[in-house]
Amino acid sequence: MTGVEVSIPERRQYVRTLTTGWRFTIPTPIRQRRGWNEGSVLRVMASGPKLIFSDWEGSSEVADATAHPGTGYGEPVRNLAKLSGSSPDVHREKQMEASCYVGSGGKVVVPRELRKATGWAIGERLSIKEDEEGVSVAPCCPKKRCRSCGSTVGVREVIPNLYLCVACLEKYVSSDRDKHIAHEVRAGRQVPK
């Protein structure tokens, strides 16, 4: 057929923050399109600094497994391997794979065994988008953000992996200098100008 245009809607990229407890929120439009609700079990695969979330196959068996006490966020694949009928060690070593659950409001906790593999840190800004593999979550935005106030303007690395903006660095230096001057005065020494 000629003259017929088919447009595929462009998938949005969402930005969320990795909060304390290693949590972030999967946006509502993505959860709705994929049919993920509170309690849905997701497969999580680590690929460098990126995590890929997808549906867990065999969901009826997984639903039975999640009804038992003691299951929760970050349940490793080695404990759920019987559901997929494969060896847990094969999954963990070759694919860095785990499972997790969608919590209230779409919150997801990054499985403990995948945290080191991603290299993420609390406060990291994450890009969330759908692609052919599933829902990809990867770091975005510059990491050079002031540790004290969160600003991205005039930020520099004062010691390895510690970034401060000029204003916060100035506050720290002036308070440190004030402490030094007070110590010198108490000791009866002359303070250099």
PDB file of C-alpha atoms in Angstrom:
ATOM      1  CA  MET A   1       0.000   0.000   0.000  1.00  0.00           C
ATOM      2  CA  THR A   2       1.353   3.361  -0.935  1.00  0.00           C
ATOM      3  CA  GLY A   3       0.460   6.639   0.644  1.00  0.00           C
ATOM      4  CA  VAL A   4      -0.216   5.129   4.082  1.00  0.00           C
ATOM      5  CA  GLU A   5       1.945   6.460   6.872  1.00  0.00           C
ATOM      6  CA  VAL A   6       2.520   4.425   9.966  1.00  0.00           C
ATOM      7  CA  SER A   7       3.971   6.243  12.924  1.00  0.00           C
ATOM      8  CA  ILE A   8       5.437   4.483  15.878  1.00  0.00           C
ATOM      9  CA  PRO A   9       5.234   6.571  19.036  1.00  0.00           C
ATOM     10  CA  GLU A  10       8.640   7.580  20.291  1.00  0.00           C
ATOM     11  CA  ARG A  11       9.403   6.165  23.723  1.00  0.00           C
ATOM     12  CA  ARG A  12      10.153   8.742  26.367  1.00  0.00           C
ATOM     13  CA  GLN A  13      13.156   8.779  28.588  1.00  0.00           C
ATOM     14  CA  TYR A  14      12.406   9.350  32.260  1.00  0.00           C
ATOM     15  CA  VAL A  15      14.914  10.498  34.857  1.00  0.00           C
ATOM     16  CA  ARG A  16      14.681   9.302  38.449  1.00  0.00           C
ATOM     17  CA  THR A  17      17.030   9.410  41.447  1.00  0.00           C
ATOM     18  CA  LEU A  18      18.439   6.363  43.220  1.00  0.00           C
ATOM     19  CA  THR A  19      17.400   7.004  46.818  1.00  0.00           C
ATOM     20  CA  THR A  20      18.569   5.550  50.117  1.00  0.00           C
ATOM     21  CA  GLY A  21      17.714   1.894  50.361  1.00  0.00           C
ATOM     22  CA  TRP A  22      18.765   1.536  46.685  1.00  0.00           C
ATOM     23  CA  ARG A  23      15.244   2.368  45.466  1.00  0.00           C
ATOM     24  CA  PHE A  24      13.910   4.184  42.429  1.00  0.00           C
ATOM     25  CA  THR A  25      10.481   4.466  40.827  1.00  0.00           C
ATOM     26  CA  ILE A  26       9.549   2.951  37.489  1.00  0.00           C
ATOM     27  CA  PRO A  27       7.307   5.569  35.808  1.00  0.00           C
ATOM     28  CA  THR A  28       3.563   4.868  35.669  1.00  0.00           C
ATOM     29  CA  PRO A  29       3.275   4.894  31.834  1.00  0.00           C
ATOM     30  CA  ILE A  30       5.915   2.150  31.568  1.00  0.00           C
ATOM     31  CA  ARG A  31       4.317   0.073  34.334  1.00  0.00           C
ATOM     32  CA  GLN A  32       0.877   0.401  32.728  1.00  0.00           C
ATOM     33  CA  ARG A  33       2.107  -0.578  29.232  1.00  0.00           C
ATOM     34  CA  ARG A  34       3.852  -3.629  30.639  1.00  0.00           C
ATOM     35  CA  GLY A  35       1.097  -4.628  33.058  1.00  0.00           C
ATOM     36  CA  TRP A  36       3.376  -4.359  36.087  1.00  0.00           C
ATOM     37  CA  ASN A  37       1.492  -3.828  39.340  1.00  0.00           C
ATOM     38  CA  GLU A  38       2.451  -3.888  42.992  1.00  0.00           C
ATOM     39  CA  GLY A  39       3.866  -7.357  43.689  1.00  0.00           C
ATOM     40  CA  SER A  40       4.854  -8.122  40.069  1.00  0.00           C
ATOM     41  CA  VAL A  41       8.066 -10.142  39.889  1.00  0.00           C
ATOM     42  CA  LEU A  42      10.660  -8.810  37.454  1.00  0.00           C
ATOM     43  CA  ARG A  43      13.820 -10.329  36.018  1.00  0.00           C
ATOM     44  CA  VAL A  44      16.799  -7.982  36.316  1.00  0.00           C
ATOM     45  CA  MET A  45      19.946  -8.410  34.239  1.00  0.00           C
ATOM     46  CA  ALA A  46      23.117  -6.361  34.707  1.00  0.00           C
ATOM     47  CA  SER A  47      24.942  -5.251  31.603  1.00  0.00           C
ATOM     48  CA  GLY A  48      27.804  -3.032  32.748  1.00  0.00           C
ATOM     49  CA  PRO A  49      26.358   0.074  34.395  1.00  0.00           C
ATOM     50  CA  LYS A  50      22.928  -0.684  32.913  1.00  0.00           C
ATOM     51  CA  LEU A  51      20.146  -2.815  34.410  1.00  0.00           C
ATOM     52  CA  ILE A  52      17.489  -4.353  32.178  1.00  0.00           C
ATOM     53  CA  PHE A  53      14.111  -5.151  33.751  1.00  0.00           C
ATOM     54  CA  SER A  54      11.754  -7.582  32.030  1.00  0.00           C
ATOM     55  CA  ASP A  55       8.825  -9.849  32.811  1.00  0.00           C
ATOM     56  CA  TRP A  56       9.578 -13.005  34.715  1.00  0.00           C
ATOM     57  CA  GLU A  57       8.468 -16.006  32.642  1.00  0.00           C
ATOM     58  CA  GLY A  58       6.375 -18.573  34.503  1.00  0.00           C
ATOM     59  CA  SER A  59       4.563 -15.829  36.383  1.00  0.00           C
ATOM     60  CA  SER A  60       1.912 -18.139  37.873  1.00  0.00           C
ATOM     61  CA  GLU A  61       4.599 -20.205  39.619  1.00  0.00           C
ATOM     62  CA  VAL A  62       6.364 -17.055  40.739  1.00  0.00           C
ATOM     63  CA  ALA A  63       3.112 -15.648  42.112  1.00  0.00           C
ATOM     64  CA  ASP A  64       2.795 -18.788  44.260  1.00  0.00           C
ATOM     65  CA  ALA A  65       6.394 -18.385  45.425  1.00  0.00           C
ATOM     66  CA  THR A  66       5.886 -14.745  46.405  1.00  0.00           C
ATOM     67  CA  ALA A  67       2.978 -15.655  48.651  1.00  0.00           C
ATOM     68  CA  HIS A  68       5.355 -17.389  51.055  1.00  0.00           C
ATOM     69  CA  PRO A  69       6.803 -15.387  53.940  1.00  0.00           C
ATOM     70  CA  GLY A  70      10.436 -14.439  53.637  1.00  0.00           C
ATOM     71  CA  THR A  71      10.363 -13.400  50.008  1.00  0.00           C
ATOM     72  CA  GLY A  72      10.911  -9.765  49.290  1.00  0.00           C
ATOM     73  CA  TYR A  73      12.803  -7.222  47.320  1.00  0.00           C
ATOM     74  CA  GLY A  74      15.953  -8.458  45.663  1.00  0.00           C
ATOM     75  CA  GLU A  75      15.163 -12.173  45.934  1.00  0.00           C
ATOM     76  CA  PRO A  76      18.152 -13.648  44.064  1.00  0.00           C
ATOM     77  CA  VAL A  77      17.684 -15.924  41.079  1.00  0.00           C
ATOM     78  CA  ARG A  78      19.523 -18.698  42.895  1.00  0.00           C
ATOM     79  CA  ASN A  79      16.491 -18.970  45.203  1.00  0.00           C
ATOM     80  CA  LEU A  80      13.993 -18.823  42.335  1.00  0.00           C
ATOM     81  CA  ALA A  81      15.962 -20.974  39.872  1.00  0.00           C
ATOM     82  CA  LYS A  82      13.681 -23.974  40.426  1.00  0.00           C
ATOM     83  CA  LEU A  83      10.934 -21.904  38.819  1.00  0.00           C
ATOM     84  CA  SER A  84      12.824 -21.571  35.540  1.00  0.00           C
ATOM     85  CA  GLY A  85      14.223 -25.112  35.693  1.00  0.00           C
ATOM     86  CA  SER A  86      17.845 -24.063  35.272  1.00  0.00           C
ATOM     87  CA  SER A  87      20.941 -24.016  37.409  1.00  0.00           C
ATOM     88  CA  PRO A  88      21.161 -20.897  39.595  1.00  0.00           C
ATOM     89  CA  ASP A  89      24.950 -20.668  39.287  1.00  0.00           C
ATOM     90  CA  VAL A  90      24.780 -20.558  35.496  1.00  0.00           C
ATOM     91  CA  HIS A  91      22.434 -17.560  35.630  1.00  0.00           C
ATOM     92  CA  ARG A  92      24.415 -15.612  38.206  1.00  0.00           C
ATOM     93  CA  GLU A  93      27.866 -16.124  36.691  1.00  0.00           C
ATOM     94  CA  LYS A  94      27.113 -15.661  33.000  1.00  0.00           C
ATOM     95  CA  GLN A  95      24.347 -13.089  33.015  1.00  0.00           C
ATOM     96  CA  MET A  96      24.477 -11.363  36.411  1.00  0.00           C
ATOM     97  CA  GLU A  97      20.769 -11.928  36.791  1.00  0.00           C
ATOM     98  CA  ALA A  98      18.423 -11.567  39.754  1.00  0.00           C
ATOM     99  CA  SER A  99      14.783 -10.881  40.478  1.00  0.00           C
ATOM    100  CA  CYS A 100      12.959  -8.105  42.258  1.00  0.00           C
ATOM    101  CA  TYR A 101       9.425  -7.023  42.998  1.00  0.00           C
ATOM    102  CA  VAL A 102       7.483  -3.904  42.109  1.00  0.00           C
ATOM    103  CA  GLY A 103       6.517  -2.222  45.350  1.00  0.00           C
ATOM    104  CA  SER A 104       3.976   0.397  46.275  1.00  0.00           C
ATOM    105  CA  GLY A 105       3.870   3.289  43.819  1.00  0.00           C
ATOM    106  CA  GLY A 106       6.168   1.486  41.378  1.00  0.00           C
ATOM    107  CA  LYS A 107       9.188   1.442  43.678  1.00  0.00           C
ATOM    108  CA  VAL A 108      11.883  -1.090  42.851  1.00  0.00           C
ATOM    109  CA  VAL A 109      14.871  -2.016  45.008  1.00  0.00           C
ATOM    110  CA  VAL A 110      18.089  -2.787  43.123  1.00  0.00           C
ATOM    111  CA  PRO A 111      18.964  -6.389  44.046  1.00  0.00           C
ATOM    112  CA  ARG A 112      21.914  -6.555  46.430  1.00  0.00           C
ATOM    113  CA  GLU A 113      23.967  -8.866  44.222  1.00  0.00           C
ATOM    114  CA  LEU A 114      23.768  -6.423  41.276  1.00  0.00           C
ATOM    115  CA  ARG A 115      24.651  -3.217  43.141  1.00  0.00           C
ATOM    116  CA  LYS A 116      28.400  -3.598  42.831  1.00  0.00           C
ATOM    117  CA  ALA A 117      28.157  -4.639  39.172  1.00  0.00           C
ATOM    118  CA  THR A 118      26.484  -1.348  38.199  1.00  0.00           C
ATOM    119  CA  GLY A 119      28.902   0.945  40.007  1.00  0.00           C
ATOM    120  CA  TRP A 120      25.966   3.184  40.987  1.00  0.00           C
ATOM    121  CA  ALA A 121      25.898   5.344  44.109  1.00  0.00           C
ATOM    122  CA  ILE A 122      23.022   6.676  46.204  1.00  0.00           C
ATOM    123  CA  GLY A 123      21.852   9.957  44.686  1.00  0.00           C
ATOM    124  CA  GLU A 124      22.735   8.844  41.156  1.00  0.00           C
ATOM    125  CA  ARG A 125      20.417  10.174  38.441  1.00  0.00           C
ATOM    126  CA  LEU A 126      19.024   7.308  36.368  1.00  0.00           C
ATOM    127  CA  SER A 127      17.649   7.283  32.833  1.00  0.00           C
ATOM    128  CA  ILE A 128      14.690   4.913  32.433  1.00  0.00           C
ATOM    129  CA  LYS A 129      13.438   3.966  28.979  1.00  0.00           C
ATOM    130  CA  GLU A 130      11.844   1.083  27.148  1.00  0.00           C
ATOM    131  CA  ASP A 131      13.739  -0.686  24.393  1.00  0.00           C
ATOM    132  CA  GLU A 132      13.690  -4.053  22.637  1.00  0.00           C
ATOM    133  CA  GLU A 133      15.362  -5.788  25.600  1.00  0.00           C
ATOM    134  CA  GLY A 134      12.926  -4.510  28.233  1.00  0.00           C
ATOM    135  CA  VAL A 135      13.113  -1.489  30.494  1.00  0.00           C
ATOM    136  CA  SER A 136      16.670  -0.143  30.589  1.00  0.00           C
ATOM    137  CA  VAL A 137      17.901   1.790  33.590  1.00  0.00           C
ATOM    138  CA  ALA A 138      21.303   3.454  33.308  1.00  0.00           C
ATOM    139  CA  PRO A 139      23.123   6.393  34.876  1.00  0.00           C
ATOM    140  CA  CYS A 140      22.629   9.720  33.181  1.00  0.00           C
ATOM    141  CA  CYS A 141      23.416  13.337  33.832  1.00  0.00           C
ATOM    142  CA  PRO A 142      26.857  14.439  34.951  1.00  0.00           C
ATOM    143  CA  LYS A 143      28.150  12.837  38.111  1.00  0.00           C
ATOM    144  CA  LYS A 144      29.809  16.106  39.005  1.00  0.00           C
ATOM    145  CA  ARG A 145      27.154  17.221  41.470  1.00  0.00           C
ATOM    146  CA  CYS A 146      27.973  18.965  44.761  1.00  0.00           C
ATOM    147  CA  ARG A 147      27.766  16.419  47.556  1.00  0.00           C
ATOM    148  CA  SER A 148      26.618  19.090  50.001  1.00  0.00           C
ATOM    149  CA  CYS A 149      23.935  21.071  48.138  1.00  0.00           C
ATOM    150  CA  GLY A 150      23.332  19.087  44.913  1.00  0.00           C
ATOM    151  CA  SER A 151      24.316  21.942  42.586  1.00  0.00           C
ATOM    152  CA  THR A 152      25.974  21.205  39.236  1.00  0.00           C
ATOM    153  CA  VAL A 153      27.388  24.723  38.761  1.00  0.00           C
ATOM    154  CA  GLY A 154      31.068  25.346  39.505  1.00  0.00           C
ATOM    155  CA  VAL A 155      31.643  21.843  40.860  1.00  0.00           C
ATOM    156  CA  ARG A 156      35.129  20.398  41.225  1.00  0.00           C
ATOM    157  CA  GLU A 157      36.596  17.230  42.671  1.00  0.00           C
ATOM    158  CA  VAL A 158      38.321  18.219  45.931  1.00  0.00           C
ATOM    159  CA  ILE A 159      39.408  14.679  46.805  1.00  0.00           C
ATOM    160  CA  PRO A 160      38.811  11.502  44.767  1.00  0.00           C
ATOM    161  CA  ASN A 161      35.068  11.031  44.219  1.00  0.00           C
ATOM    162  CA  LEU A 162      34.082  14.026  46.391  1.00  0.00           C
ATOM    163  CA  TYR A 163      32.664  16.927  44.435  1.00  0.00           C
ATOM    164  CA  LEU A 164      31.873  20.334  45.971  1.00  0.00           C
ATOM    165  CA  CYS A 165      30.656  23.552  44.390  1.00  0.00           C
ATOM    166  CA  VAL A 166      32.599  26.770  44.938  1.00  0.00           C
ATOM    167  CA  ALA A 167      30.104  28.082  47.530  1.00  0.00           C
ATOM    168  CA  CYS A 168      30.156  24.915  49.679  1.00  0.00           C
ATOM    169  CA  LEU A 169      33.940  24.621  49.397  1.00  0.00           C
ATOM    170  CA  GLU A 170      34.257  28.259  50.507  1.00  0.00           C
ATOM    171  CA  LYS A 171      31.992  27.594  53.522  1.00  0.00           C
ATOM    172  CA  TYR A 172      34.091  24.584  54.496  1.00  0.00           C
ATOM    173  CA  VAL A 173      37.411  26.384  54.063  1.00  0.00           C
ATOM    174  CA  SER A 174      36.252  29.484  55.975  1.00  0.00           C
ATOM    175  CA  SER A 175      34.859  27.426  58.868  1.00  0.00           C
ATOM    176  CA  ASP A 176      38.090  25.397  58.949  1.00  0.00           C
ATOM    177  CA  ARG A 177      40.153  28.635  58.952  1.00  0.00           C
ATOM    178  CA  ASP A 178      37.969  30.068  61.759  1.00  0.00           C
ATOM    179  CA  LYS A 179      38.634  26.942  63.848  1.00  0.00           C
ATOM    180  CA  HIS A 180      42.371  27.259  63.189  1.00  0.00           C
ATOM    181  CA  ILE A 181      42.388  30.958  64.189  1.00  0.00           C
ATOM    182  CA  ALA A 182      40.426  30.244  67.389  1.00  0.00           C
ATOM    183  CA  HIS A 183      42.904  27.491  68.294  1.00  0.00           C
ATOM    184  CA  GLU A 184      45.886  29.821  67.714  1.00  0.00           C
ATOM    185  CA  VAL A 185      44.308  32.615  69.800  1.00  0.00           C
ATOM    186  CA  ARG A 186      43.576  30.230  72.691  1.00  0.00           C
ATOM    187  CA  ALA A 187      47.185  29.050  72.545  1.00  0.00           C
ATOM    188  CA  GLY A 188      48.360  32.680  72.764  1.00  0.00           C
ATOM    189  CA  ARG A 189      50.074  32.636  69.387  1.00  0.00           C
ATOM    190  CA  GLN A 190      50.038  35.362  66.767  1.00  0.00           C
ATOM    191  CA  VAL A 191      47.689  34.604  63.876  1.00  0.00           C
ATOM    192  CA  PRO A 192      49.107  35.178  60.380  1.00  0.00           C
ATOM    193  CA  LYS A 193      46.975  37.366  58.140  1.00  0.00           C
TER     194      LYS A 193
END
